């Protein structure tokens, strides 16, 4: 069994992310949800808030860890004994983007990638859409974990 990492901005974590984490946690011995802390990218939620929300949402999954990283994912993976990246695919656009990243991870760090296709009911959910709804004061409860 492999140790996996599910990296992302998670600004905020959505039901779509949760579905990938639940399914991914069954594929790996441990799965680390790694929040990318990029000081140059403005986020709606602070790093601490994002970490807290994910920890809460994942607390019943015993092999899921939550961490943050700065810099390159390949360095975080090497430092943490992680050999596989998990990513979710909603559509062909996601695939084109993820394929490029996967090639770079493999070329530079021999880091393997595994893609899980999102299930239909989650395919339209994105953090960006949730942020827009928050700004417009709309109900987001069905798009995010409790
Ligand atoms: P990033 O800023 O790196 O794109 P995100 O937080 O937006 O990070 O997404 C992290 C990962 O979760 C990516 O692999 C993305 O494709 C996947 N993902 C996001 N939303 C969904 C969804 N609704 N269903 C499946 N996978 C998703």
PDB file of C-alpha atoms and ligand atoms in Angstrom:
ATOM      1  CA  UNK A   1       0.000   0.000   0.000  1.00  0.00           C
ATOM      2  CA  UNK A   2       1.087   3.516  -0.805  1.00  0.00           C
ATOM      3  CA  UNK A   3       1.021   6.789   1.062  1.00  0.00           C
ATOM      4  CA  UNK A   4      -0.945   9.377  -0.858  1.00  0.00           C
ATOM      5  CA  UNK A   5      -1.333  13.128  -0.800  1.00  0.00           C
ATOM      6  CA  UNK A   6      -4.391  15.097  -1.917  1.00  0.00           C
ATOM      7  CA  UNK A   7      -3.085  18.642  -2.481  1.00  0.00           C
ATOM      8  CA  UNK A   8      -5.138  21.755  -3.157  1.00  0.00           C
ATOM      9  CA  UNK A   9      -6.130  25.219  -2.064  1.00  0.00           C
ATOM     10  CA  UNK A  10      -9.372  24.048  -0.392  1.00  0.00           C
ATOM     11  CA  UNK A  11     -10.677  27.620  -0.189  1.00  0.00           C
ATOM     12  CA  UNK A  12     -13.016  26.258   1.137  1.00  0.00           C
ATOM     13  CA  UNK A  13     -13.251  22.454   1.188  1.00  0.00           C
ATOM     14  CA  UNK A  14     -16.363  21.267  -0.707  1.00  0.00           C
ATOM     15  CA  UNK A  15     -18.526  18.143  -0.882  1.00  0.00           C
ATOM     16  CA  UNK A  16     -16.715  17.372  -4.160  1.00  0.00           C
ATOM     17  CA  UNK A  17     -13.348  17.321  -2.360  1.00  0.00           C
ATOM     18  CA  UNK A  18     -14.850  15.207   0.446  1.00  0.00           C
ATOM     19  CA  UNK A  19     -16.048  12.581  -1.970  1.00  0.00           C
ATOM     20  CA  UNK A  20     -12.554  12.244  -3.452  1.00  0.00           C
ATOM     21  CA  UNK A  21     -11.002  12.082   0.049  1.00  0.00           C
ATOM     22  CA  UNK A  22     -13.416   9.339   1.170  1.00  0.00           C
ATOM     23  CA  UNK A  23     -12.825   7.215  -1.912  1.00  0.00           C
ATOM     24  CA  UNK A  24      -9.095   7.972  -1.903  1.00  0.00           C
ATOM     25  CA  UNK A  25      -8.702   7.013   1.754  1.00  0.00           C
ATOM     26  CA  UNK A  26      -9.629   3.443   0.778  1.00  0.00           C
ATOM     27  CA  UNK A  27      -6.873   3.303  -1.834  1.00  0.00           C
ATOM     28  CA  UNK A  28      -3.973   4.325   0.396  1.00  0.00           C
ATOM     29  CA  UNK A  29      -2.478   3.276   3.697  1.00  0.00           C
ATOM     30  CA  UNK A  30      -2.443   6.943   4.660  1.00  0.00           C
ATOM     31  CA  UNK A  31      -3.841   9.923   2.792  1.00  0.00           C
ATOM     32  CA  UNK A  32      -2.566  13.398   3.637  1.00  0.00           C
ATOM     33  CA  UNK A  33      -4.811  16.286   2.664  1.00  0.00           C
ATOM     34  CA  UNK A  34      -2.219  19.000   2.028  1.00  0.00           C
ATOM     35  CA  UNK A  35      -3.318  22.620   1.928  1.00  0.00           C
ATOM     36  CA  UNK A  36      -1.111  24.690  -0.313  1.00  0.00           C
ATOM     37  CA  UNK A  37      -0.088  27.902   1.435  1.00  0.00           C
ATOM     38  CA  UNK A  38       0.769  30.291  -1.342  1.00  0.00           C
ATOM     39  CA  UNK A  39       1.251  33.794   0.141  1.00  0.00           C
ATOM     40  CA  UNK A  40       1.002  35.283  -3.369  1.00  0.00           C
ATOM     41  CA  UNK A  41      -2.467  33.842  -3.971  1.00  0.00           C
ATOM     42  CA  UNK A  42      -5.205  35.680  -2.123  1.00  0.00           C
ATOM     43  CA  UNK A  43      -7.590  33.316  -0.384  1.00  0.00           C
ATOM     44  CA  UNK A  44     -11.017  33.967   1.132  1.00  0.00           C
ATOM     45  CA  UNK A  45     -10.294  31.759   4.171  1.00  0.00           C
ATOM     46  CA  UNK A  46      -7.068  31.948   6.171  1.00  0.00           C
ATOM     47  CA  UNK A  47      -4.755  28.944   6.169  1.00  0.00           C
ATOM     48  CA  UNK A  48      -5.754  28.149   9.764  1.00  0.00           C
ATOM     49  CA  UNK A  49      -9.467  28.291   8.989  1.00  0.00           C
ATOM     50  CA  UNK A  50      -9.006  26.027   5.974  1.00  0.00           C
ATOM     51  CA  UNK A  51      -7.021  23.524   8.071  1.00  0.00           C
ATOM     52  CA  UNK A  52      -9.624  23.573  10.867  1.00  0.00           C
ATOM     53  CA  UNK A  53     -12.524  23.004   8.458  1.00  0.00           C
ATOM     54  CA  UNK A  54     -10.759  20.061   6.798  1.00  0.00           C
ATOM     55  CA  UNK A  55      -9.739  18.499  10.134  1.00  0.00           C
ATOM     56  CA  UNK A  56     -13.337  18.687  11.310  1.00  0.00           C
ATOM     57  CA  UNK A  57     -14.724  17.223   8.115  1.00  0.00           C
ATOM     58  CA  UNK A  58     -12.198  14.350   8.083  1.00  0.00           C
ATOM     59  CA  UNK A  59     -12.133  13.520  11.771  1.00  0.00           C
ATOM     60  CA  UNK A  60     -13.860  10.122  11.349  1.00  0.00           C
ATOM     61  CA  UNK A  61     -11.413   8.860   8.732  1.00  0.00           C
ATOM     62  CA  UNK A  62      -8.630   7.293  10.739  1.00  0.00           C
ATOM     63  CA  UNK A  63      -5.984   7.133   7.999  1.00  0.00           C
ATOM     64  CA  UNK A  64      -6.505  10.703   6.784  1.00  0.00           C
ATOM     65  CA  UNK A  65      -4.084  13.406   7.934  1.00  0.00           C
ATOM     66  CA  UNK A  66      -4.261  17.119   7.352  1.00  0.00           C
ATOM     67  CA  UNK A  67      -1.218  19.339   6.803  1.00  0.00           C
ATOM     68  CA  UNK A  68      -0.104  22.438   4.965  1.00  0.00           C
ATOM     69  CA  UNK A  69       2.871  23.050   2.747  1.00  0.00           C
ATOM     70  CA  UNK A  70       4.687  25.916   1.110  1.00  0.00           C
ATOM     71  CA  UNK A  71       6.825  25.575  -1.966  1.00  0.00           C
ATOM     72  CA  UNK A  72       6.930  22.482  -4.134  1.00  0.00           C
ATOM     73  CA  UNK A  73       4.688  19.470  -3.650  1.00  0.00           C
ATOM     74  CA  UNK A  74       7.524  17.106  -4.645  1.00  0.00           C
ATOM     75  CA  UNK A  75       9.596  18.370  -1.701  1.00  0.00           C
ATOM     76  CA  UNK A  76       6.671  17.987   0.716  1.00  0.00           C
ATOM     77  CA  UNK A  77       6.118  14.449  -0.595  1.00  0.00           C
ATOM     78  CA  UNK A  78       9.751  13.473  -0.204  1.00  0.00           C
ATOM     79  CA  UNK A  79       9.974  14.870   3.319  1.00  0.00           C
ATOM     80  CA  UNK A  80       6.838  12.961   4.343  1.00  0.00           C
ATOM     81  CA  UNK A  81       7.444   9.572   2.743  1.00  0.00           C
ATOM     82  CA  UNK A  82       4.663  10.078   0.193  1.00  0.00           C
ATOM     83  CA  UNK A  83       4.880   8.441  -3.227  1.00  0.00           C
ATOM     84  CA  UNK A  84       1.535   9.153  -4.916  1.00  0.00           C
ATOM     85  CA  UNK A  85      -0.543  12.249  -5.650  1.00  0.00           C
ATOM     86  CA  UNK A  86      -4.307  11.929  -5.691  1.00  0.00           C
ATOM     87  CA  UNK A  87      -6.342  14.377  -7.779  1.00  0.00           C
ATOM     88  CA  UNK A  88     -10.000  14.576  -8.704  1.00  0.00           C
ATOM     89  CA  UNK A  89     -11.214  15.031 -12.274  1.00  0.00           C
ATOM     90  CA  UNK A  90     -14.508  16.778 -12.990  1.00  0.00           C
ATOM     91  CA  UNK A  91     -14.199  17.162 -16.743  1.00  0.00           C
ATOM     92  CA  UNK A  92     -11.809  17.281 -19.693  1.00  0.00           C
ATOM     93  CA  UNK A  93     -10.565  20.720 -18.657  1.00  0.00           C
ATOM     94  CA  UNK A  94      -9.452  19.304 -15.302  1.00  0.00           C
ATOM     95  CA  UNK A  95      -7.767  16.443 -17.143  1.00  0.00           C
ATOM     96  CA  UNK A  96      -5.706  18.717 -19.420  1.00  0.00           C
ATOM     97  CA  UNK A  97      -4.497  20.717 -16.429  1.00  0.00           C
ATOM     98  CA  UNK A  98      -3.829  17.686 -14.223  1.00  0.00           C
ATOM     99  CA  UNK A  99      -1.996  15.808 -16.968  1.00  0.00           C
ATOM    100  CA  UNK A 100       0.574  18.610 -17.211  1.00  0.00           C
ATOM    101  CA  UNK A 101       1.054  18.653 -13.457  1.00  0.00           C
ATOM    102  CA  UNK A 102       1.341  14.854 -13.323  1.00  0.00           C
ATOM    103  CA  UNK A 103       4.081  14.915 -15.960  1.00  0.00           C
ATOM    104  CA  UNK A 104       6.041  17.507 -13.993  1.00  0.00           C
ATOM    105  CA  UNK A 105       5.641  15.615 -10.703  1.00  0.00           C
ATOM    106  CA  UNK A 106       6.926  12.448 -12.328  1.00  0.00           C
ATOM    107  CA  UNK A 107       9.791  14.083 -14.220  1.00  0.00           C
ATOM    108  CA  UNK A 108      11.083  16.089 -11.297  1.00  0.00           C
ATOM    109  CA  UNK A 109      10.263  13.941  -8.295  1.00  0.00           C
ATOM    110  CA  UNK A 110       9.285  10.443  -9.540  1.00  0.00           C
ATOM    111  CA  UNK A 111       5.973  11.200  -7.870  1.00  0.00           C
ATOM    112  CA  UNK A 112       3.176   9.069  -9.359  1.00  0.00           C
ATOM    113  CA  UNK A 113      -0.359  10.439  -9.880  1.00  0.00           C
ATOM    114  CA  UNK A 114      -3.721   8.749  -9.472  1.00  0.00           C
ATOM    115  CA  UNK A 115      -6.914  10.386 -10.775  1.00  0.00           C
ATOM    116  CA  UNK A 116     -10.400   9.702  -9.511  1.00  0.00           C
ATOM    117  CA  UNK A 117     -13.323  10.779 -11.681  1.00  0.00           C
ATOM    118  CA  UNK A 118     -15.891  12.786  -9.734  1.00  0.00           C
ATOM    119  CA  UNK A 119     -19.364  11.299  -9.584  1.00  0.00           C
ATOM    120  CA  UNK A 120     -22.041  13.159 -11.549  1.00  0.00           C
ATOM    121  CA  UNK A 121     -23.718  14.866  -8.646  1.00  0.00           C
ATOM    122  CA  UNK A 122     -20.399  16.471  -7.560  1.00  0.00           C
ATOM    123  CA  UNK A 123     -19.042  17.403 -10.974  1.00  0.00           C
ATOM    124  CA  UNK A 124     -20.252  20.990 -10.969  1.00  0.00           C
ATOM    125  CA  UNK A 125     -19.005  21.880  -7.476  1.00  0.00           C
ATOM    126  CA  UNK A 126     -15.932  24.070  -7.130  1.00  0.00           C
ATOM    127  CA  UNK A 127     -14.468  26.189  -4.335  1.00  0.00           C
ATOM    128  CA  UNK A 128     -14.700  29.192  -6.655  1.00  0.00           C
ATOM    129  CA  UNK A 129     -18.431  28.719  -7.067  1.00  0.00           C
ATOM    130  CA  UNK A 130     -18.888  28.353  -3.298  1.00  0.00           C
ATOM    131  CA  UNK A 131     -16.925  31.591  -2.740  1.00  0.00           C
ATOM    132  CA  UNK A 132     -19.168  33.432  -5.186  1.00  0.00           C
ATOM    133  CA  UNK A 133     -22.292  32.168  -3.393  1.00  0.00           C
ATOM    134  CA  UNK A 134     -20.837  33.235  -0.013  1.00  0.00           C
ATOM    135  CA  UNK A 135     -20.180  36.731  -1.380  1.00  0.00           C
ATOM    136  CA  UNK A 136     -23.767  36.846  -2.639  1.00  0.00           C
ATOM    137  CA  UNK A 137     -25.156  35.664   0.730  1.00  0.00           C
ATOM    138  CA  UNK A 138     -26.664  32.469  -0.678  1.00  0.00           C
ATOM    139  CA  UNK A 139     -27.153  29.108   1.025  1.00  0.00           C
ATOM    140  CA  UNK A 140     -24.078  26.920   0.437  1.00  0.00           C
ATOM    141  CA  UNK A 141     -24.965  24.053   2.778  1.00  0.00           C
ATOM    142  CA  UNK A 142     -25.423  21.457   0.071  1.00  0.00           C
ATOM    143  CA  UNK A 143     -22.026  22.186  -1.470  1.00  0.00           C
ATOM    144  CA  UNK A 144     -19.864  21.878   1.644  1.00  0.00           C
ATOM    145  CA  UNK A 145     -19.404  19.279   4.417  1.00  0.00           C
ATOM    146  CA  UNK A 146     -21.373  19.893   7.650  1.00  0.00           C
TER     147      UNK A 146
HETATM  148  P1  LIG B   1      -6.219  23.762  -6.771  1.00  0.00           P
HETATM  149  O1  LIG B   1      -6.196  25.179  -6.275  1.00  0.00           O
HETATM  150  O2  LIG B   1      -4.922  23.035  -6.666  1.00  0.00           O
HETATM  151  O3  LIG B   1      -6.910  23.570  -8.113  1.00  0.00           O
HETATM  152  P2  LIG B   1      -8.602  22.822  -5.444  1.00  0.00           P
HETATM  153  O4  LIG B   1      -8.795  23.000  -3.986  1.00  0.00           O
HETATM  154  O5  LIG B   1      -9.460  23.658  -6.348  1.00  0.00           O
HETATM  155  O6  LIG B   1      -7.084  23.014  -5.685  1.00  0.00           O
HETATM  156  O7  LIG B   1      -8.798  21.303  -5.863  1.00  0.00           O
HETATM  157  C1  LIG B   1      -7.990  20.279  -5.335  1.00  0.00           C
HETATM  158  C2  LIG B   1      -8.278  18.992  -6.080  1.00  0.00           C
HETATM  159  O8  LIG B   1      -9.647  18.639  -5.932  1.00  0.00           O
HETATM  160  C3  LIG B   1      -8.045  19.032  -7.579  1.00  0.00           C
HETATM  161  O9  LIG B   1      -7.557  17.765  -7.987  1.00  0.00           O
HETATM  162  C4  LIG B   1      -9.415  19.240  -8.150  1.00  0.00           C
HETATM  163  O10 LIG B   1      -9.518  18.762  -9.475  1.00  0.00           O
HETATM  164  C5  LIG B   1     -10.228  18.400  -7.189  1.00  0.00           C
HETATM  165  N1  LIG B   1     -11.634  18.796  -7.131  1.00  0.00           N
HETATM  166  C6  LIG B   1     -12.136  20.020  -6.865  1.00  0.00           C
HETATM  167  N2  LIG B   1     -13.482  20.007  -6.888  1.00  0.00           N
HETATM  168  C7  LIG B   1     -13.842  18.731  -7.175  1.00  0.00           C
HETATM  169  C8  LIG B   1     -15.104  18.065  -7.378  1.00  0.00           C
HETATM  170  N3  LIG B   1     -16.262  18.723  -7.285  1.00  0.00           N
HETATM  171  N4  LIG B   1     -15.090  16.741  -7.651  1.00  0.00           N
HETATM  172  C9  LIG B   1     -13.913  16.092  -7.775  1.00  0.00           C
HETATM  173  N5  LIG B   1     -12.699  16.651  -7.614  1.00  0.00           N
HETATM  174  C10 LIG B   1     -12.663  17.956  -7.325  1.00  0.00           C
END
